[in-house]
mmCIF file of C-alpha atoms in Angstrom:
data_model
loop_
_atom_site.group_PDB
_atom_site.id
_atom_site.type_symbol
_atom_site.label_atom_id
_atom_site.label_comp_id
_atom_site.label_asym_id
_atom_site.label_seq_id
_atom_site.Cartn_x
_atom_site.Cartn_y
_atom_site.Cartn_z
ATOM 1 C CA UNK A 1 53.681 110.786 155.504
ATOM 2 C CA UNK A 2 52.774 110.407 151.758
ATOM 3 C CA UNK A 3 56.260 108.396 151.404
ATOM 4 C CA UNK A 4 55.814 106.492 154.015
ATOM 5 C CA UNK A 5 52.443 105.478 152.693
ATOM 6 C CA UNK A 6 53.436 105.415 148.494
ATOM 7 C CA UNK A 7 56.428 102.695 150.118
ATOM 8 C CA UNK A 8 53.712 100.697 152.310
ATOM 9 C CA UNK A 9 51.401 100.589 149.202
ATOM 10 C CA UNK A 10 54.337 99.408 147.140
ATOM 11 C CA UNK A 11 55.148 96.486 149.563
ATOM 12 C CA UNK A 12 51.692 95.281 149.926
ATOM 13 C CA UNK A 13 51.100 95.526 146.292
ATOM 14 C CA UNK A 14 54.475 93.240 145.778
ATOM 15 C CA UNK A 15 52.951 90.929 148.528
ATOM 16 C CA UNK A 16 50.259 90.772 146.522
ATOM 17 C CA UNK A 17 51.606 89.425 143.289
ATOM 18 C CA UNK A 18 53.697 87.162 145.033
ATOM 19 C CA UNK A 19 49.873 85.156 146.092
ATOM 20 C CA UNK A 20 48.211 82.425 144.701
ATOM 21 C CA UNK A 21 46.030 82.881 141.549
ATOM 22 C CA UNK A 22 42.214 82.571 142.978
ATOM 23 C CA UNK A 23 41.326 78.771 143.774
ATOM 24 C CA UNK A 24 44.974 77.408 143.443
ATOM 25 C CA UNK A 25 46.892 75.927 146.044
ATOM 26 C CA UNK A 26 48.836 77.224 149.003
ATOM 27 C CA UNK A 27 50.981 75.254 150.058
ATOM 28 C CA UNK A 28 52.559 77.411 152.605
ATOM 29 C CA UNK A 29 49.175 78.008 154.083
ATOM 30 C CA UNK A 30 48.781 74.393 154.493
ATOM 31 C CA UNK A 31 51.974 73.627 156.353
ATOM 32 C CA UNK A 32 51.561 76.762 158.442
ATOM 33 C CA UNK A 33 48.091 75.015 159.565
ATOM 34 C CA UNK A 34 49.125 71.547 159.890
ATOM 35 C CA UNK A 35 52.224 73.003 161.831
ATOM 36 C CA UNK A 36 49.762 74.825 164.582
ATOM 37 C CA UNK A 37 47.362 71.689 164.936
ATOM 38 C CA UNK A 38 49.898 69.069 165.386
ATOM 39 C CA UNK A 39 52.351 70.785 167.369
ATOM 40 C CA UNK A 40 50.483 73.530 168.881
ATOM 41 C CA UNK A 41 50.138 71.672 172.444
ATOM 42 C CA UNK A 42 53.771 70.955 172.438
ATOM 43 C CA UNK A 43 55.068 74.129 171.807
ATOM 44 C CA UNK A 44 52.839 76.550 173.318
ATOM 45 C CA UNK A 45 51.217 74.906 176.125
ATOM 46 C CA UNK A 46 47.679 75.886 174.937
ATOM 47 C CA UNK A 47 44.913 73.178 174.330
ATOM 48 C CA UNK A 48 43.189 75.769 172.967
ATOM 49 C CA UNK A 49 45.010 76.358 169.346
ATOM 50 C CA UNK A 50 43.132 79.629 169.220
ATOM 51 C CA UNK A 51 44.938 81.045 172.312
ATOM 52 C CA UNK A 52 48.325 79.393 171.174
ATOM 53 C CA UNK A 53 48.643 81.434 167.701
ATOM 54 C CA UNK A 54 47.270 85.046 169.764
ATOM 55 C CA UNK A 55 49.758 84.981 172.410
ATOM 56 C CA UNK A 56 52.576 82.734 171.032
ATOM 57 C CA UNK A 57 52.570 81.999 167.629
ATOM 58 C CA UNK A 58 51.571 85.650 166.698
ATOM 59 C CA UNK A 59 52.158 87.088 169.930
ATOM 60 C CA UNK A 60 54.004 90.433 168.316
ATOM 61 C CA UNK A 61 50.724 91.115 166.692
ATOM 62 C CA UNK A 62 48.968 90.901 170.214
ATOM 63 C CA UNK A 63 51.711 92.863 171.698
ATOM 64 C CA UNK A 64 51.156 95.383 169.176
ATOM 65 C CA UNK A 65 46.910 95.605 169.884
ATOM 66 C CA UNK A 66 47.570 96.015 173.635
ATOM 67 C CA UNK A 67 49.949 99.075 172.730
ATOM 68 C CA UNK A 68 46.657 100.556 170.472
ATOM 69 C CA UNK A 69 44.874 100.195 173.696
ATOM 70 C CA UNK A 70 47.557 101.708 175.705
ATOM 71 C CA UNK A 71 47.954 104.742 173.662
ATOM 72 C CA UNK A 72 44.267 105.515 172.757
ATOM 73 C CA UNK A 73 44.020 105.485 176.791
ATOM 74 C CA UNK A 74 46.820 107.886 177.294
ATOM 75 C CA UNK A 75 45.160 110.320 174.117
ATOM 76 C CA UNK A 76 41.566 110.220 176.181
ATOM 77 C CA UNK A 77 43.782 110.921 179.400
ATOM 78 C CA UNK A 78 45.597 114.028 177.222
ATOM 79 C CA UNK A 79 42.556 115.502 175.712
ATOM 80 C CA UNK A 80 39.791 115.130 178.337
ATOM 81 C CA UNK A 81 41.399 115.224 181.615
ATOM 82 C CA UNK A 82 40.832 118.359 184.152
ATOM 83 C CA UNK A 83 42.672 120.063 186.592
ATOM 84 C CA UNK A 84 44.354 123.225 187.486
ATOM 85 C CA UNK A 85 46.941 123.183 185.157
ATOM 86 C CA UNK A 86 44.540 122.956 182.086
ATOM 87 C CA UNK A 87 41.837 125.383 182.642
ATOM 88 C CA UNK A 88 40.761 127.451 179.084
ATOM 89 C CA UNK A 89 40.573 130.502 180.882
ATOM 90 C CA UNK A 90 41.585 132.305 183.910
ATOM 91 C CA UNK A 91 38.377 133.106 184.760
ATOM 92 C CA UNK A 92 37.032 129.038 185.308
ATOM 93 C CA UNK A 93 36.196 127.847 188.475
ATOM 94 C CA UNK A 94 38.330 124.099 188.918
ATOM 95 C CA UNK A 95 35.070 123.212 190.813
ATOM 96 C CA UNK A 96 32.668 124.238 188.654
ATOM 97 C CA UNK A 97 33.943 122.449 185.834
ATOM 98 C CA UNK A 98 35.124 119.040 187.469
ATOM 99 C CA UNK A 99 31.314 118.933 188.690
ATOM 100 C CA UNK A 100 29.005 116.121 187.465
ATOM 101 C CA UNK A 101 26.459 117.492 185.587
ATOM 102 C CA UNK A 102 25.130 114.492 184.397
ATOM 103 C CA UNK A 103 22.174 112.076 185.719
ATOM 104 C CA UNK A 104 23.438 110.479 188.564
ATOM 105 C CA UNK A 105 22.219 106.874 188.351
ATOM 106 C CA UNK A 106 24.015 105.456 191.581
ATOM 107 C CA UNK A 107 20.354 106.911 193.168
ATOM 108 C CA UNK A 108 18.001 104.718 191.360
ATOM 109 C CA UNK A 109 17.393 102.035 193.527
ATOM 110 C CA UNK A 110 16.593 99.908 190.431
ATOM 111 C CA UNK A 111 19.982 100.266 189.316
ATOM 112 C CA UNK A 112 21.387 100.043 192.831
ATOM 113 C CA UNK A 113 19.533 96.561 193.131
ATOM 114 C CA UNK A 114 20.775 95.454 189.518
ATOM 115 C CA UNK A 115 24.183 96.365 190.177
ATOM 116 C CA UNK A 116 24.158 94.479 193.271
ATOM 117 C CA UNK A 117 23.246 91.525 191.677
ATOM 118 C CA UNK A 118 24.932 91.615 188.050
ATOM 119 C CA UNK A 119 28.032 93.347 189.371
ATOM 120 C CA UNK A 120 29.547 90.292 191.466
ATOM 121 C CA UNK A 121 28.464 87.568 188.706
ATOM 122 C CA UNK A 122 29.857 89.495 185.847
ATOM 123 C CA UNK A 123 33.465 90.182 187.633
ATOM 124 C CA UNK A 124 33.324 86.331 188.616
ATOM 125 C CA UNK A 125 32.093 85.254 185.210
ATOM 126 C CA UNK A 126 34.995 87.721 183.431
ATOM 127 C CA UNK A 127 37.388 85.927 185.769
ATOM 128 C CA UNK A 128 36.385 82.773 184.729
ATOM 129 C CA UNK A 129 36.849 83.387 181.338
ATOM 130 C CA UNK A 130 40.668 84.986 181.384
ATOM 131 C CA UNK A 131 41.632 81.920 183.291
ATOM 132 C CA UNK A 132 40.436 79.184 180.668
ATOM 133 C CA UNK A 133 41.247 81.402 177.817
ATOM 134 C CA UNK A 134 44.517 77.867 177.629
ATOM 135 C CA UNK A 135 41.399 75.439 177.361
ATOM 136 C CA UNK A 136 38.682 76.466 176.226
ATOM 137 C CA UNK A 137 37.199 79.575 173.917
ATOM 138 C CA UNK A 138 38.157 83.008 175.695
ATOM 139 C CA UNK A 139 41.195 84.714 177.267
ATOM 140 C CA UNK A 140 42.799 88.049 177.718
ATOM 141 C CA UNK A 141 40.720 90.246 175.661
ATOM 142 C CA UNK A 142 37.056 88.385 175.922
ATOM 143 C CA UNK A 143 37.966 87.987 179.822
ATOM 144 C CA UNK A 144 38.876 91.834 180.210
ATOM 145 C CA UNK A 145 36.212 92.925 178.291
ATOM 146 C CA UNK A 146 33.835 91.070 180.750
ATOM 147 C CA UNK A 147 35.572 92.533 183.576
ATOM 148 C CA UNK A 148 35.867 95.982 182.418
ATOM 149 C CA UNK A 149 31.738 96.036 181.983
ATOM 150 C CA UNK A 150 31.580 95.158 185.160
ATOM 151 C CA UNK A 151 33.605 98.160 186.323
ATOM 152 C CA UNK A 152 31.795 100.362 184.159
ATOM 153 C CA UNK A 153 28.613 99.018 185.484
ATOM 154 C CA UNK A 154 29.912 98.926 189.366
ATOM 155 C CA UNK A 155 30.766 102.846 188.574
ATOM 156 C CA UNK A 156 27.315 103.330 187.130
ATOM 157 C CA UNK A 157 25.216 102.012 190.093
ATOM 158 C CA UNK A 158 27.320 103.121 192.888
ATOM 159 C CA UNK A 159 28.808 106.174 192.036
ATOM 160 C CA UNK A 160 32.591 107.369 191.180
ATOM 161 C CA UNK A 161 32.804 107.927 195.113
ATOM 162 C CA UNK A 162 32.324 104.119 196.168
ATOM 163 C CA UNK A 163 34.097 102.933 193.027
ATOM 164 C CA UNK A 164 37.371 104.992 194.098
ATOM 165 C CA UNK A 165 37.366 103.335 197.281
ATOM 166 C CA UNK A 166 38.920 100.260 195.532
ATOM 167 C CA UNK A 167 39.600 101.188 191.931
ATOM 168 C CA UNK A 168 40.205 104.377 190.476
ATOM 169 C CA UNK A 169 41.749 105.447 187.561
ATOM 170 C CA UNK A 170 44.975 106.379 188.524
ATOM 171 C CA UNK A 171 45.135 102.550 189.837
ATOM 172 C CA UNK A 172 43.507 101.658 186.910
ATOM 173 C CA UNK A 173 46.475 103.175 184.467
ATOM 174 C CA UNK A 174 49.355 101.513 186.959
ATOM 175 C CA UNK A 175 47.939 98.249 186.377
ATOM 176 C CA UNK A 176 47.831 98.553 182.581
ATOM 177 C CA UNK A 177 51.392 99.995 182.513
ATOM 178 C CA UNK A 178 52.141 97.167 184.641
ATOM 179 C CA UNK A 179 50.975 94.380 182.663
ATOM 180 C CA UNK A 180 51.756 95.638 178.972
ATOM 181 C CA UNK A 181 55.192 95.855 180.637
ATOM 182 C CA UNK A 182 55.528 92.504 181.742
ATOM 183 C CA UNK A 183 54.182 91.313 178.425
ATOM 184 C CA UNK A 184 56.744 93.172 176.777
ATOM 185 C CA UNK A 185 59.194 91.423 178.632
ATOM 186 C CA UNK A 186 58.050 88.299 178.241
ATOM 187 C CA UNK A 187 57.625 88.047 174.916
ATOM 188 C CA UNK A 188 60.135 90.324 173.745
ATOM 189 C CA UNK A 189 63.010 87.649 175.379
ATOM 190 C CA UNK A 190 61.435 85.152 173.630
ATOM 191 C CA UNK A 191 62.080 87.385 170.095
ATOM 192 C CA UNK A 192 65.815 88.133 170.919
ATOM 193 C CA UNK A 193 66.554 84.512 172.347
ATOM 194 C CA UNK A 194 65.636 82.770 169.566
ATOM 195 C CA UNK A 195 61.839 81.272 170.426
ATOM 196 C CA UNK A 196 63.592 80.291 173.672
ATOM 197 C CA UNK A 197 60.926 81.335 176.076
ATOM 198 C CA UNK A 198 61.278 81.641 179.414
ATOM 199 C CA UNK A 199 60.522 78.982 181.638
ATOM 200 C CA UNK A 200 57.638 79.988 183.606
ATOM 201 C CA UNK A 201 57.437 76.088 185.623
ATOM 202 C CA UNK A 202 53.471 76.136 184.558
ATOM 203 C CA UNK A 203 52.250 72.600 183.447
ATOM 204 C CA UNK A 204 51.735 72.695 179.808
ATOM 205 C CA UNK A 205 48.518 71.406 177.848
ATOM 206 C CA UNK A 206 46.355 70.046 180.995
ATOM 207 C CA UNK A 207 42.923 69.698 179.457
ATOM 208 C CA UNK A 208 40.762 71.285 182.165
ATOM 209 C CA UNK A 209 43.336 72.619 184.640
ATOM 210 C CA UNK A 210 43.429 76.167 185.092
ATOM 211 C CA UNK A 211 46.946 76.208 185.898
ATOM 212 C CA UNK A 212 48.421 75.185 182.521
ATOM 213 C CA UNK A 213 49.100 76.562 179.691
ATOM 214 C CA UNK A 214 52.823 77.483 180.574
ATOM 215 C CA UNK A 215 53.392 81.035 179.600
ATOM 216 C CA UNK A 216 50.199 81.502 178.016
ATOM 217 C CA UNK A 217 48.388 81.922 181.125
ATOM 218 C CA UNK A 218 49.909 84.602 182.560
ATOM 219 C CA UNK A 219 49.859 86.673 179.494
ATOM 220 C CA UNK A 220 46.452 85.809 179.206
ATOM 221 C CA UNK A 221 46.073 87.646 182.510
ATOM 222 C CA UNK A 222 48.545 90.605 181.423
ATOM 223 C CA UNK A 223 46.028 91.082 178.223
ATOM 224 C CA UNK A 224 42.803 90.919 180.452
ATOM 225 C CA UNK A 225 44.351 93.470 182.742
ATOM 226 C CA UNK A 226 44.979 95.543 180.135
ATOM 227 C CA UNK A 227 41.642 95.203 178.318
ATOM 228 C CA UNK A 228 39.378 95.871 181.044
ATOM 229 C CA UNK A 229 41.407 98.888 182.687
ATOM 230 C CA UNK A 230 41.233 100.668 179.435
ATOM 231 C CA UNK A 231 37.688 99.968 179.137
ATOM 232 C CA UNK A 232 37.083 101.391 182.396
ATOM 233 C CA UNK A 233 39.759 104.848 181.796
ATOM 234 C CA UNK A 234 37.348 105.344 178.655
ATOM 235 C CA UNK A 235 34.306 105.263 180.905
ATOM 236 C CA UNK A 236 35.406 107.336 183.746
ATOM 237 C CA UNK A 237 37.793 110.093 181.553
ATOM 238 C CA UNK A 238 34.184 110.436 179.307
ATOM 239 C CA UNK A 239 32.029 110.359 182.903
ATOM 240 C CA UNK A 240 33.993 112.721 185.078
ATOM 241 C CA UNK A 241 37.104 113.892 182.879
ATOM 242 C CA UNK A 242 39.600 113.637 186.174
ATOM 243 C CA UNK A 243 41.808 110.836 187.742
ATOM 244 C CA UNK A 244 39.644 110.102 190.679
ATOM 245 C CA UNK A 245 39.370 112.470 193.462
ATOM 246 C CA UNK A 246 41.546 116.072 193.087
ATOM 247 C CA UNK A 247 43.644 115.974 190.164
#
């Protein structure tokens, strides 16, 4: 670990030198600019530049964030998770421990009442913003973080019980495997082929049309998905420690 972080300091540190004096020119830095506002449309798809550099200019970076997401999930999942299998003692009752033995909200009306109202227009809201994230400021990770409060608030005002009815965790984890996969995929052909990306037949730079944005849009999705399920894991491996139901 110390060489690995003496050679990492070394290559930033010759990165370093290589920059600019303070208030000089960059060239490069200009081109690189000029090069995502003129032909950012064309060859992403994305009216909105923003969107364009995240998930195609710089999509390895993105790719990379969604796997820091991934793995803090699966590190939550390792360390607070309960079932048989993982008891301290011998002596532990499974039940005892899995029970909640914190405030149950889902029986305050108030909250009941505020979730039924703020829980629908949030989801819809979160929607709204993963699918314009091509036109217009938002995308994968505003949109799932929307969604994922949402969730978190659903589980809050309603209970674990009515939650797992349509989303538990386990469900929640498929989905984010799911969708980091597919981003994987797609992006990682478009590494190995040369920036040749795969033709996904979606209209490309439609101001105002949802369905545009060629590939963008769908990995907008994929990053949503993964955003908000992770959001939610967090919340319910913290709340109840278990996978939803028996574990």
């Amino acid at each position: 670990a110390v060489a690995s972080c003496i050679a990492l300091i070394g290559v930033l540190l010759y990165v370093v030198s290589m920059l600019p004096s303070y208030g000089a020119e960059n060239p490069w830095a200009v081109d690189v600019i000029r090069r995502y506002v003129e032909k950012g449309i064309q060859e992403t798809g994305a009216v909105n530049i923003v969107s364009g550099m995240i998930l195609d200019y710089r999509a390895f970076d993105t790719l990379g964030e969604s796997h820091v997401l991934f793995t803090a999930l699966i590190c939550v999942t390792v360390l607070l998770r309960i079932d048989r299998k993982n008891m301290r003692t011998d002596y532990e009752d499974y039940y005892t421990v899995r029970r909640d033995v914190y405030f149950d909200l889902s029986k305050d009306q108030i909250i009941r009442f505020a979730g039924a109202v703020l829980v629908p227009c949030i989801l819809l809201f979160g929607i709204y913003i993963l699918l314009n994230g091509q036109n217009s400021p938002g995308g994968g990770f505003s949109g799932g973080a929307v969604i994922g409060a949402g969730l978190i608030l659903c589980s809050a005002a309603y209970g674990f019980e009515t939650t797992d009815r349509f989303f538990t965790l386990k469900l929640s984890n498929i989905i984010t495997f799911v969708s980091l996969g597919f981003y994987a995929f797609g992006k990682g052909y478009v590494f190995f082929m040369g920036a040749n990306g795969l033709d996904s037949h979606i209209p490309k730079g439609t101001p105002g049309a949802i369905f545009s944005g060629g590939l963008i849009l769908p990995l907008d999705v994929a990053v949503g998905c993964v955003v908000g399920c992770t959001m939610f894991g967090f919340y319910s491996m913290f709340r109840r420690g278990s996978i939803g139901g028996e574990s």
